[in-house]
Amino acid sequence: MNVVVIGGGLAAANAAAELREQGHGGDIVVVGGEPRLPYERPPLSKGLLLGSAEPEDALVHPREWYDEHQVDVRVGTLATGIDLDRRRVRLGSEELPYDRLLIATGATPRHLPPADASGAPVLHLRTLDDAIALREQLTEGARIAIIGAGWIGLEVASAARQRGASVTVLESAPLPLQRVLGDQLATVFADLHREHGVDLRLGAQVSGVEHDHGKVVLHAEGSDPVVADLLLVAVGVSPTDELAARAGLAVDNGILVDARLRTPDPHVFAAGDVANHDHPVLGTHVRVEHWDTAIQHGRHAARVMLGSDEPYTRLPYFFTDQYDLGMEYVGHVAGGTGYDDLVVRGDLAARQASVLWLREDRVVAGLHLNDWDAIGPLRAVVGQPVTDAVRDPSVPLADLVDGEG
């Protein structure tokens, strides 16, 4: 069986590894548009910016691994088309045949309108080269402006402040991360960044971006202009699903796949940021843009290619590190409002707590703040029925797993 993977990222590298670990002896070709071997993205907004990690630390595998495992990884190579009937991937004038195809093309940062940012020092953070360029700008006294207070925007703000830069963050919503966490938890992050000296401007609608003698000037309604040495645009990403759409695959906020990561074409699968997955536990389609999902999707798709009929049931998971706050989250709360109740164990103000989101009769998500023993119990509780003990914050989280709840 000949396997082709389009996309040279984390899902692709893990799919190739799982195929070999499961004994697949056929050809594996990984096609990636970036001029680098597959790498992990979390260091890009964390350790790499802080100087505690180097670019080579982000690689999933060294070059020797691909040679030893006979994985033909083609960097700097764009797939230009997919012929589903003939089972071919076009690479310009070349065609690659496949028996199984995995599309793991990831996502693309949303940009400002070109006219607004013309000539201004503007960066987006998606690639390793982006992170290297950004790190060079995070110096003592540098003025950094960030549009968007999502995970990337806030992690970069944290790194920039720790490197001695001044930071202004403009966010159109009333709170950072509001659509992900809801108001109560979003307030924790707003307070955290303001305590560390970030000029956090909420409800700020950016109306214009100008270039002025090497500086960038941002104009926002109801706010004074912001003058900065560099602007980071962190307003989210869009799934890179155009190739799949042109081929005739079903696309709606990503490539639509079933519980086993299969498209309607039995020879084609999708994984990672680009996959809009029919999650059997959550009971809805979800598209997750996080590190853990890319790893686990890639490995699961590989097993299904080899004949497994198991659905992908792992709950979405992500983590963040900002200043002295570490957080892990498992589950899914749609739009930050898809819940009926929030149960807090511990002290949110002290940032030492665990939290459960409840919807109807089910625990749909949970997180901890600086409570590193909590992630195991959280994984066990999320997805389970709501009981009186779950609703009672005096019952320790571990007891909900041990059966005492």
GROMACS .gro file of C-alpha atoms in nm:
model
  405
    1MET     CA    1   0.000   0.000   0.000
    2ASN     CA    2   0.138   0.334  -0.109
    3VAL     CA    3   0.064   0.626   0.131
    4VAL     CA    4   0.097   0.994   0.045
    5VAL     CA    5   0.067   1.264   0.311
    6ILE     CA    6   0.005   1.624   0.205
    7GLY     CA    7   0.128   1.864   0.473
    8GLY     CA    8   0.468   1.863   0.637
    9GLY     CA    9   0.368   1.926   0.997
   10LEU     CA   10   0.310   1.744   1.323
   11ALA     CA   11   0.015   1.532   1.207
   12ALA     CA   12   0.208   1.421   0.898
   13ALA     CA   13   0.521   1.322   1.092
   14ASN     CA   14   0.321   1.126   1.348
   15ALA     CA   15   0.119   0.948   1.081
   16ALA     CA   16   0.442   0.835   0.915
   17ALA     CA   17   0.583   0.718   1.249
   18GLU     CA   18   0.269   0.523   1.336
   19LEU     CA   19   0.259   0.354   0.996
   20ARG     CA   20   0.612   0.225   1.045
   21GLU     CA   21   0.551   0.130   1.410
   22GLN     CA   22   0.247  -0.072   1.303
   23GLY     CA   23   0.459  -0.264   1.052
   24HIS     CA   24   0.360  -0.093   0.728
   25GLY     CA   25   0.629  -0.172   0.472
   26GLY     CA   26   0.497   0.018   0.171
   27ASP     CA   27   0.605   0.355   0.039
   28ILE     CA   28   0.539   0.669   0.245
   29VAL     CA   29   0.579   1.010   0.085
   30VAL     CA   30   0.533   1.327   0.291
   31VAL     CA   31   0.493   1.649   0.092
   32GLY     CA   32   0.535   1.979   0.278
   33GLY     CA   33   0.537   2.335   0.148
   34GLU     CA   34   0.775   2.472   0.411
   35PRO     CA   35   1.151   2.438   0.351
   36ARG     CA   36   1.192   2.259   0.686
   37LEU     CA   37   1.141   1.913   0.825
   38PRO     CA   38   0.818   1.866   1.029
   39TYR     CA   39   0.831   2.046   1.363
   40GLU     CA   40   0.616   2.114   1.667
   41ARG     CA   41   0.449   2.453   1.704
   42PRO     CA   42   0.418   2.508   2.084
   43PRO     CA   43   0.782   2.623   2.117
   44LEU     CA   44   0.717   2.896   1.859
   45SER     CA   45   0.517   3.107   2.104
   46LYS     CA   46   0.684   2.980   2.421
   47GLY     CA   47   1.041   2.854   2.462
   48LEU     CA   48   1.177   2.977   2.131
   49LEU     CA   49   1.069   3.335   2.201
   50LEU     CA   50   1.200   3.320   2.557
   51GLY     CA   51   1.536   3.188   2.441
   52SER     CA   52   1.505   2.860   2.633
   53ALA     CA   53   1.468   2.656   2.311
   54GLU     CA   54   1.638   2.662   1.971
   55PRO     CA   55   1.488   2.589   1.628
   56GLU     CA   56   1.630   2.237   1.610
   57ASP     CA   57   1.460   2.153   1.940
   58ALA     CA   58   1.122   2.185   1.769
   59LEU     CA   59   1.185   1.912   1.509
   60VAL     CA   60   0.962   1.605   1.542
   61HIS     CA   61   1.240   1.380   1.405
   62PRO     CA   62   1.593   1.451   1.283
   63ARG     CA   63   1.672   1.400   0.915
   64GLU     CA   64   1.832   1.062   0.996
   65TRP     CA   65   1.501   0.923   1.124
   66TYR     CA   66   1.332   0.967   0.786
   67ASP     CA   67   1.624   0.802   0.610
   68GLU     CA   68   1.633   0.511   0.854
   69HIS     CA   69   1.257   0.454   0.829
   70GLN     CA   70   1.245   0.500   0.453
   71VAL     CA   71   1.006   0.793   0.463
   72ASP     CA   72   1.041   1.012   0.155
   73VAL     CA   73   0.991   1.359   0.304
   74ARG     CA   74   0.988   1.636   0.044
   75VAL     CA   75   1.026   1.981   0.196
   76GLY     CA   76   0.959   2.300   0.004
   77THR     CA   77   0.721   2.111  -0.223
   78LEU     CA   78   0.363   2.221  -0.282
   79ALA     CA   79   0.084   1.987  -0.382
   80THR     CA   80  -0.111   2.162  -0.659
   81GLY     CA   81  -0.399   1.921  -0.712
   82ILE     CA   82  -0.565   1.593  -0.620
   83ASP     CA   83  -0.728   1.360  -0.873
   84LEU     CA   84  -0.962   1.142  -0.667
   85ASP     CA   85  -1.067   0.922  -0.960
   86ARG     CA   86  -0.712   0.835  -1.065
   87ARG     CA   87  -0.570   0.854  -0.710
   88ARG     CA   88  -0.296   1.096  -0.797
   89VAL     CA   89  -0.148   1.399  -0.620
   90ARG     CA   90  -0.009   1.664  -0.852
   91LEU     CA   91   0.317   1.838  -0.766
   92GLY     CA   92   0.340   2.083  -1.053
   93SER     CA   93   0.424   1.868  -1.355
   94GLU     CA   94   0.483   1.554  -1.144
   95GLU     CA   95   0.218   1.311  -1.020
   96LEU     CA   96   0.233   1.087  -0.714
   97PRO     CA   97   0.009   0.779  -0.709
   98TYR     CA   98  -0.151   0.676  -0.380
   99ASP     CA   99  -0.353   0.393  -0.233
  100ARG     CA  100  -0.423   0.600   0.078
  101LEU     CA  101  -0.401   0.978   0.105
  102LEU     CA  102  -0.384   1.180   0.426
  103ILE     CA  103  -0.449   1.553   0.400
  104ALA     CA  104  -0.286   1.736   0.691
  105THR     CA  105  -0.243   2.083   0.545
  106GLY     CA  106  -0.301   2.267   0.872
  107ALA     CA  107  -0.424   2.624   0.889
  108THR     CA  108  -0.327   2.969   0.763
  109PRO     CA  109  -0.317   3.290   0.972
  110ARG     CA  110  -0.578   3.551   0.897
  111HIS     CA  111  -0.421   3.872   0.766
  112LEU     CA  112  -0.504   4.238   0.776
  113PRO     CA  113  -0.627   4.389   0.449
  114PRO     CA  114  -0.308   4.454   0.245
  115ALA     CA  115  -0.386   4.824   0.204
  116ASP     CA  116  -0.407   4.878   0.579
  117ALA     CA  117  -0.066   4.730   0.653
  118SER     CA  118   0.124   4.841   0.343
  119GLY     CA  119   0.487   4.896   0.431
  120ALA     CA  120   0.434   4.853   0.804
  121PRO     CA  121   0.654   4.619   1.015
  122VAL     CA  122   0.393   4.343   1.052
  123LEU     CA  123   0.442   3.979   1.149
  124HIS     CA  124   0.220   3.674   1.187
  125LEU     CA  125   0.325   3.374   1.395
  126ARG     CA  126   0.269   3.041   1.224
  127THR     CA  127   0.602   2.908   1.103
  128LEU     CA  128   0.941   2.848   1.259
  129ASP     CA  129   1.086   3.126   1.046
  130ASP     CA  130   0.814   3.359   1.178
  131ALA     CA  131   0.917   3.275   1.534
  132ILE     CA  132   1.286   3.334   1.463
  133ALA     CA  133   1.207   3.673   1.310
  134LEU     CA  134   0.984   3.766   1.603
  135ARG     CA  135   1.242   3.662   1.863
  136GLU     CA  136   1.491   3.904   1.713
  137GLN     CA  137   1.246   4.188   1.781
  138LEU     CA  138   1.172   4.102   2.144
  139THR     CA  139   1.442   4.312   2.304
  140GLU     CA  140   1.467   4.534   2.609
  141GLY     CA  141   1.267   4.851   2.548
  142ALA     CA  142   1.114   4.741   2.217
  143ARG     CA  143   0.752   4.843   2.165
  144ILE     CA  144   0.536   4.553   2.053
  145ALA     CA  145   0.172   4.588   1.948
  146ILE     CA  146  -0.049   4.280   1.919
  147ILE     CA  147  -0.391   4.261   1.756
  148GLY     CA  148  -0.581   3.971   1.910
  149ALA     CA  149  -0.589   3.835   2.266
  150GLY     CA  150  -0.621   3.467   2.188
  151TRP     CA  151  -0.370   3.202   2.289
  152ILE     CA  152  -0.099   3.313   2.045
  153GLY     CA  153  -0.141   3.682   2.121
  154LEU     CA  154  -0.125   3.631   2.496
  155GLU     CA  155   0.167   3.387   2.487
  156VAL     CA  156   0.366   3.630   2.275
  157ALA     CA  157   0.271   3.913   2.512
  158SER     CA  158   0.401   3.705   2.803
  159ALA     CA  159   0.729   3.627   2.626
  160ALA     CA  160   0.776   3.988   2.517
  161ARG     CA  161   0.724   4.125   2.868
  162GLN     CA  162   0.968   3.869   3.009
  163ARG     CA  163   1.223   3.985   2.750
  164GLY     CA  164   1.179   4.347   2.860
  165ALA     CA  165   0.964   4.478   2.576
  166SER     CA  166   0.663   4.701   2.629
  167VAL     CA  167   0.341   4.544   2.502
  168THR     CA  168   0.003   4.676   2.393
  169VAL     CA  169  -0.267   4.423   2.309
  170LEU     CA  170  -0.583   4.528   2.125
  171GLU     CA  171  -0.879   4.290   2.138
  172SER     CA  172  -1.223   4.354   1.990
  173ALA     CA  173  -1.404   4.135   2.246
  174PRO     CA  174  -1.484   4.253   2.599
  175LEU     CA  175  -1.239   3.998   2.744
  176PRO     CA  176  -0.944   3.793   2.618
  177LEU     CA  177  -1.023   3.427   2.538
  178GLN     CA  178  -1.391   3.496   2.604
  179ARG     CA  179  -1.515   3.265   2.327
  180VAL     CA  180  -1.297   2.981   2.454
  181LEU     CA  181  -1.330   3.007   2.832
  182GLY     CA  182  -1.630   3.226   2.913
  183ASP     CA  183  -1.627   3.542   3.124
  184GLN     CA  184  -1.510   3.410   3.461
  185LEU     CA  185  -1.193   3.240   3.337
  186ALA     CA  186  -1.127   3.507   3.076
  187THR     CA  187  -1.111   3.764   3.357
  188VAL     CA  188  -0.829   3.562   3.518
  189PHE     CA  189  -0.617   3.608   3.206
  190ALA     CA  190  -0.704   3.977   3.170
  191ASP     CA  191  -0.592   4.038   3.530
  192LEU     CA  192  -0.276   3.829   3.480
  193HIS     CA  193  -0.151   4.035   3.187
  194ARG     CA  194  -0.235   4.369   3.338
  195GLU     CA  195  -0.046   4.272   3.654
  196HIS     CA  196   0.258   4.209   3.434
  197GLY     CA  197   0.241   4.550   3.271
  198VAL     CA  198   0.059   4.476   2.948
  199ASP     CA  199  -0.151   4.763   2.813
  200LEU     CA  200  -0.458   4.548   2.743
  201ARG     CA  201  -0.722   4.739   2.547
  202LEU     CA  202  -1.047   4.547   2.527
  203GLY     CA  203  -1.342   4.623   2.302
  204ALA     CA  204  -1.091   4.789   2.069
  205GLN     CA  205  -1.193   4.785   1.704
  206VAL     CA  206  -0.885   4.853   1.492
  207SER     CA  207  -0.976   5.105   1.223
  208GLY     CA  208  -0.642   5.157   1.053
  209VAL     CA  209  -0.273   5.066   1.040
  210GLU     CA  210  -0.012   5.310   0.912
  211HIS     CA  211   0.360   5.296   0.840
  212ASP     CA  212   0.553   5.592   0.979
  213HIS     CA  213   0.933   5.605   0.938
  214GLY     CA  214   0.988   5.239   1.029
  215LYS     CA  215   0.722   5.235   1.298
  216VAL     CA  216   0.366   5.109   1.291
  217VAL     CA  217   0.077   5.327   1.407
  218LEU     CA  218  -0.252   5.160   1.500
  219HIS     CA  219  -0.578   5.345   1.520
  220ALA     CA  220  -0.868   5.197   1.715
  221GLU     CA  221  -1.212   5.338   1.784
  222GLY     CA  222  -1.233   5.491   2.130
  223SER     CA  223  -0.860   5.450   2.194
  224ASP     CA  224  -0.546   5.659   2.161
  225PRO     CA  225  -0.318   5.566   1.868
  226VAL     CA  226  -0.058   5.298   1.941
  227VAL     CA  227   0.294   5.352   1.808
  228ALA     CA  228   0.509   5.039   1.798
  229ASP     CA  229   0.830   4.902   1.651
  230LEU     CA  230   0.649   4.586   1.545
  231LEU     CA  231   0.291   4.469   1.500
  232LEU     CA  232   0.193   4.107   1.551
  233VAL     CA  233  -0.140   4.013   1.395
  234ALA     CA  234  -0.288   3.724   1.594
  235VAL     CA  235  -0.653   3.718   1.491
  236GLY     CA  236  -0.687   3.345   1.439
  237VAL     CA  237  -0.639   3.105   1.151
  238SER     CA  238  -0.844   2.950   0.872
  239PRO     CA  239  -0.818   2.583   0.773
  240THR     CA  240  -0.606   2.531   0.463
  241ASP     CA  241  -0.872   2.329   0.284
  242GLU     CA  242  -0.870   2.482  -0.065
  243LEU     CA  243  -0.686   2.185  -0.220
  244ALA     CA  244  -0.947   1.945  -0.082
  245ALA     CA  245  -1.234   2.167  -0.195
  246ARG     CA  246  -1.099   2.187  -0.551
  247ALA     CA  247  -1.075   1.808  -0.557
  248GLY     CA  248  -1.444   1.781  -0.469
  249LEU     CA  249  -1.417   1.675  -0.105
  250ALA     CA  250  -1.678   1.807   0.140
  251VAL     CA  251  -1.551   2.120   0.315
  252ASP     CA  252  -1.716   2.325   0.590
  253ASN     CA  253  -1.474   2.503   0.825
  254GLY     CA  254  -1.220   2.238   0.732
  255ILE     CA  255  -1.241   1.900   0.563
  256LEU     CA  256  -1.542   1.708   0.690
  257VAL     CA  257  -1.447   1.365   0.821
  258ASP     CA  258  -1.636   1.096   1.009
  259ALA     CA  259  -1.560   0.956   1.353
  260ARG     CA  260  -1.264   0.762   1.207
  261LEU     CA  261  -1.112   1.064   1.026
  262ARG     CA  262  -1.231   0.935   0.687
  263THR     CA  263  -1.368   1.154   0.410
  264PRO     CA  264  -1.652   1.015   0.195
  265ASP     CA  265  -1.379   0.895  -0.043
  266PRO     CA  266  -1.265   0.568   0.121
  267HIS     CA  267  -0.905   0.628   0.014
  268VAL     CA  268  -0.873   0.979   0.163
  269PHE     CA  269  -0.837   1.091   0.525
  270ALA     CA  270  -0.777   1.424   0.699
  271ALA     CA  271  -0.605   1.506   1.028
  272GLY     CA  272  -0.496   1.798   1.245
  273ASP     CA  273  -0.600   2.162   1.212
  274VAL     CA  274  -0.769   2.108   0.875
  275ALA     CA  275  -0.996   1.822   0.986
  276ASN     CA  276  -1.353   1.896   1.097
  277HIS     CA  277  -1.414   1.575   1.288
  278ASP     CA  278  -1.747   1.415   1.381
  279HIS     CA  279  -1.656   1.353   1.745
  280PRO     CA  280  -1.849   1.055   1.887
  281VAL     CA  281  -1.812   1.161   2.253
  282LEU     CA  282  -1.892   1.530   2.207
  283GLY     CA  283  -2.173   1.454   1.965
  284THR     CA  284  -2.080   1.730   1.719
  285HIS     CA  285  -1.826   1.822   1.456
  286VAL     CA  286  -1.517   1.989   1.604
  287ARG     CA  287  -1.208   2.134   1.444
  288VAL     CA  288  -0.922   2.164   1.692
  289GLU     CA  289  -0.608   2.373   1.633
  290HIS     CA  290  -0.386   2.227   1.902
  291TRP     CA  291  -0.068   2.025   1.934
  292ASP     CA  292  -0.215   1.715   2.099
  293THR     CA  293  -0.487   1.676   1.837
  294ALA     CA  294  -0.235   1.696   1.553
  295ILE     CA  295  -0.028   1.418   1.711
  296GLN     CA  296  -0.317   1.189   1.795
  297HIS     CA  297  -0.509   1.252   1.472
  298GLY     CA  298  -0.204   1.163   1.266
  299ARG     CA  299  -0.149   0.840   1.454
  300HIS     CA  300  -0.516   0.742   1.451
  301ALA     CA  301  -0.554   0.807   1.078
  302ALA     CA  302  -0.252   0.584   1.015
  303ARG     CA  303  -0.412   0.297   1.209
  304VAL     CA  304  -0.740   0.334   1.022
  305MET     CA  305  -0.552   0.329   0.692
  306LEU     CA  306  -0.410  -0.005   0.801
  307GLY     CA  307  -0.753  -0.150   0.877
  308SER     CA  308  -0.858  -0.034   1.224
  309ASP     CA  309  -1.228   0.046   1.261
  310GLU     CA  310  -1.193   0.228   1.594
  311PRO     CA  311  -1.342   0.579   1.613
  312TYR     CA  312  -1.129   0.867   1.737
  313THR     CA  313  -1.267   0.940   2.085
  314ARG     CA  314  -0.984   1.134   2.250
  315LEU     CA  315  -1.105   1.464   2.393
  316PRO     CA  316  -0.945   1.789   2.274
  317TYR     CA  317  -0.654   1.896   2.496
  318PHE     CA  318  -0.432   2.202   2.506
  319PHE     CA  319  -0.201   2.385   2.744
  320THR     CA  320  -0.050   2.725   2.790
  321ASP     CA  321   0.232   2.878   2.993
  322GLN     CA  322   0.216   3.252   3.060
  323TYR     CA  323   0.443   3.416   3.322
  324ASP     CA  324   0.400   3.199   3.634
  325LEU     CA  325   0.069   3.051   3.524
  326GLY     CA  326   0.044   2.705   3.373
  327MET     CA  327  -0.287   2.572   3.247
  328GLU     CA  328  -0.412   2.248   3.091
  329TYR     CA  329  -0.758   2.214   2.937
  330VAL     CA  330  -0.950   1.909   2.818
  331GLY     CA  331  -1.289   1.893   2.646
  332HIS     CA  332  -1.481   2.141   2.436
  333VAL     CA  333  -1.710   2.434   2.518
  334ALA     CA  334  -1.860   2.564   2.196
  335GLY     CA  335  -1.811   2.939   2.158
  336GLY     CA  336  -1.740   2.986   2.527
  337THR     CA  337  -2.116   2.978   2.592
  338GLY     CA  338  -2.204   2.611   2.537
  339TYR     CA  339  -2.248   2.532   2.907
  340ASP     CA  340  -2.507   2.574   3.182
  341ASP     CA  341  -2.288   2.581   3.492
  342LEU     CA  342  -1.929   2.629   3.603
  343VAL     CA  343  -1.789   2.455   3.911
  344VAL     CA  344  -1.467   2.591   4.061
  345ARG     CA  345  -1.254   2.396   4.305
  346GLY     CA  346  -0.981   2.607   4.460
  347ASP     CA  347  -0.907   2.977   4.426
  348LEU     CA  348  -0.923   3.147   4.086
  349ALA     CA  349  -0.786   3.472   4.227
  350ALA     CA  350  -0.477   3.286   4.351
  351ARG     CA  351  -0.461   3.095   4.019
  352GLN     CA  352  -0.460   2.761   4.196
  353ALA     CA  353  -0.779   2.587   4.091
  354SER     CA  354  -0.958   2.330   3.882
  355VAL     CA  355  -1.274   2.407   3.686
  356LEU     CA  356  -1.550   2.195   3.532
  357TRP     CA  357  -1.794   2.313   3.264
  358LEU     CA  358  -2.135   2.141   3.273
  359ARG     CA  359  -2.397   2.124   3.001
  360GLU     CA  360  -2.731   1.961   3.082
  361ASP     CA  361  -2.636   1.624   3.234
  362ARG     CA  362  -2.276   1.602   3.109
  363VAL     CA  363  -1.933   1.738   3.204
  364VAL     CA  364  -1.814   1.891   2.877
  365ALA     CA  365  -1.477   2.043   2.970
  366GLY     CA  366  -1.232   2.099   3.251
  367LEU     CA  367  -0.909   2.284   3.321
  368HIS     CA  368  -0.661   2.345   3.596
  369LEU     CA  369  -0.453   2.647   3.686
  370ASN     CA  370  -0.117   2.552   3.840
  371ASP     CA  371  -0.262   2.227   3.981
  372TRP     CA  372  -0.046   1.969   3.807
  373ASP     CA  373  -0.205   1.669   3.978
  374ALA     CA  374  -0.544   1.758   3.832
  375ILE     CA  375  -0.507   1.669   3.464
  376GLY     CA  376  -0.553   1.294   3.517
  377PRO     CA  377  -0.879   1.331   3.711
  378LEU     CA  378  -0.998   1.596   3.466
  379ARG     CA  379  -0.950   1.359   3.172
  380ALA     CA  380  -1.149   1.094   3.359
  381VAL     CA  381  -1.437   1.322   3.458
  382VAL     CA  382  -1.492   1.513   3.131
  383GLY     CA  383  -1.756   1.339   2.923
  384GLN     CA  384  -1.913   1.175   3.228
  385PRO     CA  385  -2.263   1.238   3.372
  386VAL     CA  386  -2.314   1.522   3.616
  387THR     CA  387  -2.371   1.408   3.976
  388ASP     CA  388  -2.435   1.595   4.299
  389ALA     CA  389  -2.070   1.541   4.389
  390VAL     CA  390  -1.955   1.694   4.060
  391ARG     CA  391  -2.160   2.005   4.140
  392ASP     CA  392  -2.023   2.025   4.497
  393PRO     CA  393  -1.690   2.217   4.497
  394SER     CA  394  -1.610   2.082   4.844
  395VAL     CA  395  -1.573   1.729   4.701
  396PRO     CA  396  -1.210   1.686   4.590
  397LEU     CA  397  -1.164   1.633   4.219
  398ALA     CA  398  -0.975   1.306   4.276
  399ASP     CA  399  -1.272   1.166   4.469
  400LEU     CA  400  -1.493   1.200   4.162
  401VAL     CA  401  -1.265   0.951   3.990
  402ASP     CA  402  -1.210   0.720   4.288
  403GLY     CA  403  -1.578   0.654   4.315
  404GLU     CA  404  -1.645   0.848   4.632
  405GLY     CA  405  -1.845   1.096   4.422
   0.00000   0.00000   0.00000
